[in-house]
Structures are given as C-alpha cells and as structure tokens.
C-alpha cells in the first residue's frame, strides 16, 4: 500500500505516470476507460489451467507448503503428457475469442 491507501499498481504516482505516457489509452479502474468486469484478456491460463489445477491439487487438501508445491508439480507433469486436454483448452480459448470478436467486445456468456 502506498500513502494514498491504494495498492502500488493503482497509486496516484503510477496512474499519473501511465496517463503521461499513454494519455487516454490507459484502461484501469477509476480511469477514463474503466477495466471491464470480465476482461477481454482471454488466455488458456485464465479459462483452464487455474481451475484444472485447483480441482486436481485439492482433491485432498495439502498439509504443507512443500506438499502443495509437490502436488502442483505433479499435476503439471500429468498435464504435459495429456496433449488432448491442452489442445481442447486452446480450442476453447479460440472459441471464446471468436465470440468476443462477433460481439465487438461486448459481454460473452461462457
């Protein structure tokens, strides 16, 4: 937190500097262009990996930090071998991107 109470990436100094550099092209909370509630930045990590990891890592809650690291590493190794699942995630992301384009950046229910 900065002295103005905002997290560092939203502090007055940072937002003023971004405005100096990028003018009205800054997309952020409390700026001329507000960051949308469902960001159009769509990646397989956002729509697949984090949920998949959580579902698989927490089937049995980890006991320690080392335990969670081990479980995450194991699940990533499993996923590396499952090319079909990764391919489906990427194809789903492409479908979402097409929907976003068709709606000209409007809300997409998925």
GROMACS .gro file of C-alpha atoms in nm:
model
  110
    1UNK     CA    1   0.000   0.000   0.000
    2UNK     CA    2   0.110   0.347  -0.076
    3UNK     CA    3   0.039   0.651   0.141
    4UNK     CA    4  -0.279   0.727  -0.057
    5UNK     CA    5  -0.417   0.386   0.051
    6UNK     CA    6  -0.408   0.235  -0.299
    7UNK     CA    7  -0.218  -0.079  -0.393
    8UNK     CA    8   0.108   0.012  -0.567
    9UNK     CA    9  -0.022  -0.057  -0.917
   10UNK     CA   10  -0.313   0.183  -0.857
   11UNK     CA   11  -0.129   0.452  -0.663
   12UNK     CA   12  -0.159   0.813  -0.769
   13UNK     CA   13   0.208   0.823  -0.882
   14UNK     CA   14   0.166   0.519  -1.105
   15UNK     CA   15  -0.164   0.628  -1.260
   16UNK     CA   16  -0.031   0.980  -1.325
   17UNK     CA   17   0.279   0.837  -1.496
   18UNK     CA   18   0.073   0.598  -1.707
   19UNK     CA   19  -0.150   0.888  -1.811
   20UNK     CA   20   0.158   1.092  -1.907
   21UNK     CA   21   0.291   0.805  -2.118
   22UNK     CA   22  -0.032   0.676  -2.271
   23UNK     CA   23  -0.289   0.953  -2.237
   24UNK     CA   24  -0.648   0.837  -2.268
   25UNK     CA   25  -0.540   0.485  -2.369
   26UNK     CA   26  -0.496   0.373  -2.006
   27UNK     CA   27  -0.750   0.103  -1.919
   28UNK     CA   28  -0.781   0.080  -1.543
   29UNK     CA   29  -1.021   0.120  -1.255
   30UNK     CA   30  -1.112   0.482  -1.187
   31UNK     CA   31  -0.973   0.596  -1.523
   32UNK     CA   32  -1.145   0.739  -1.829
   33UNK     CA   33  -1.164   0.387  -1.975
   34UNK     CA   34  -1.270   0.151  -1.695
   35UNK     CA   35  -1.133  -0.202  -1.688
   36UNK     CA   36  -1.428  -0.428  -1.780
   37UNK     CA   37  -1.561  -0.664  -1.511
   38UNK     CA   38  -1.494  -0.961  -1.739
   39UNK     CA   39  -1.166  -0.866  -1.900
   40UNK     CA   40  -1.129  -0.946  -2.269
   41UNK     CA   41  -0.777  -1.072  -2.198
   42UNK     CA   42  -0.853  -1.437  -2.260
   43UNK     CA   43  -0.585  -1.699  -2.220
   44UNK     CA   44  -0.593  -2.074  -2.156
   45UNK     CA   45  -0.443  -1.996  -1.813
   46UNK     CA   46  -0.745  -1.784  -1.721
   47UNK     CA   47  -1.006  -2.020  -1.855
   48UNK     CA   48  -0.849  -2.356  -1.797
   49UNK     CA   49  -0.524  -2.406  -1.610
   50UNK     CA   50  -0.602  -2.246  -1.274
   51UNK     CA   51  -0.937  -2.421  -1.240
   52UNK     CA   52  -0.795  -2.752  -1.359
   53UNK     CA   53  -0.504  -2.729  -1.114
   54UNK     CA   54  -0.730  -2.636  -0.825
   55UNK     CA   55  -0.966  -2.925  -0.897
   56UNK     CA   56  -0.679  -3.175  -0.913
   57UNK     CA   57  -0.446  -3.040  -0.645
   58UNK     CA   58  -0.717  -3.001  -0.382
   59UNK     CA   59  -0.885  -3.342  -0.417
   60UNK     CA   60  -0.707  -3.399  -0.088
   61UNK     CA   61  -0.612  -3.068   0.077
   62UNK     CA   62  -0.234  -3.025   0.103
   63UNK     CA   63  -0.087  -3.027   0.454
   64UNK     CA   64   0.221  -2.813   0.399
   65UNK     CA   65   0.367  -2.566   0.151
   66UNK     CA   66   0.604  -2.839   0.029
   67UNK     CA   67   0.302  -3.069  -0.017
   68UNK     CA   68   0.118  -2.815  -0.232
   69UNK     CA   69   0.433  -2.748  -0.440
   70UNK     CA   70   0.475  -3.122  -0.495
   71UNK     CA   71   0.110  -3.165  -0.594
   72UNK     CA   72   0.120  -2.872  -0.838
   73UNK     CA   73   0.442  -3.001  -0.994
   74UNK     CA   74   0.290  -3.348  -1.028
   75UNK     CA   75  -0.028  -3.217  -1.191
   76UNK     CA   76   0.169  -3.001  -1.436
   77UNK     CA   77   0.373  -3.309  -1.529
   78UNK     CA   78   0.049  -3.504  -1.584
   79UNK     CA   79  -0.088  -3.223  -1.799
   80UNK     CA   80   0.230  -3.210  -2.008
   81UNK     CA   81   0.160  -3.569  -2.110
   82UNK     CA   82  -0.207  -3.501  -2.192
   83UNK     CA   83  -0.183  -3.314  -2.519
   84UNK     CA   84  -0.552  -3.369  -2.598
   85UNK     CA   85  -0.661  -3.179  -2.288
   86UNK     CA   86  -0.424  -2.891  -2.363
   87UNK     CA   87  -0.548  -2.881  -2.723
   88UNK     CA   88  -0.913  -2.867  -2.607
   89UNK     CA   89  -0.825  -2.578  -2.373
   90UNK     CA   90  -0.661  -2.382  -2.655
   91UNK     CA   91  -0.951  -2.452  -2.894
   92UNK     CA   92  -1.196  -2.336  -2.626
   93UNK     CA   93  -0.997  -2.015  -2.587
   94UNK     CA   94  -1.017  -1.960  -2.963
   95UNK     CA   95  -1.394  -2.012  -2.947
   96UNK     CA   96  -1.418  -1.751  -2.673
   97UNK     CA   97  -1.204  -1.508  -2.874
   98UNK     CA   98  -1.431  -1.553  -3.178
   99UNK     CA   99  -1.735  -1.485  -2.959
  100UNK     CA  100  -1.571  -1.168  -2.830
  101UNK     CA  101  -1.497  -1.054  -3.187
  102UNK     CA  102  -1.852  -1.136  -3.304
  103UNK     CA  103  -1.992  -0.925  -3.019
  104UNK     CA  104  -1.743  -0.647  -3.093
  105UNK     CA  105  -1.601  -0.671  -2.744
  106UNK     CA  106  -1.939  -0.695  -2.575
  107UNK     CA  107  -2.030  -0.929  -2.293
  108UNK     CA  108  -1.975  -1.300  -2.361
  109UNK     CA  109  -2.157  -1.561  -2.151
  110UNK     CA  110  -1.935  -1.869  -2.114
   0.00000   0.00000   0.00000
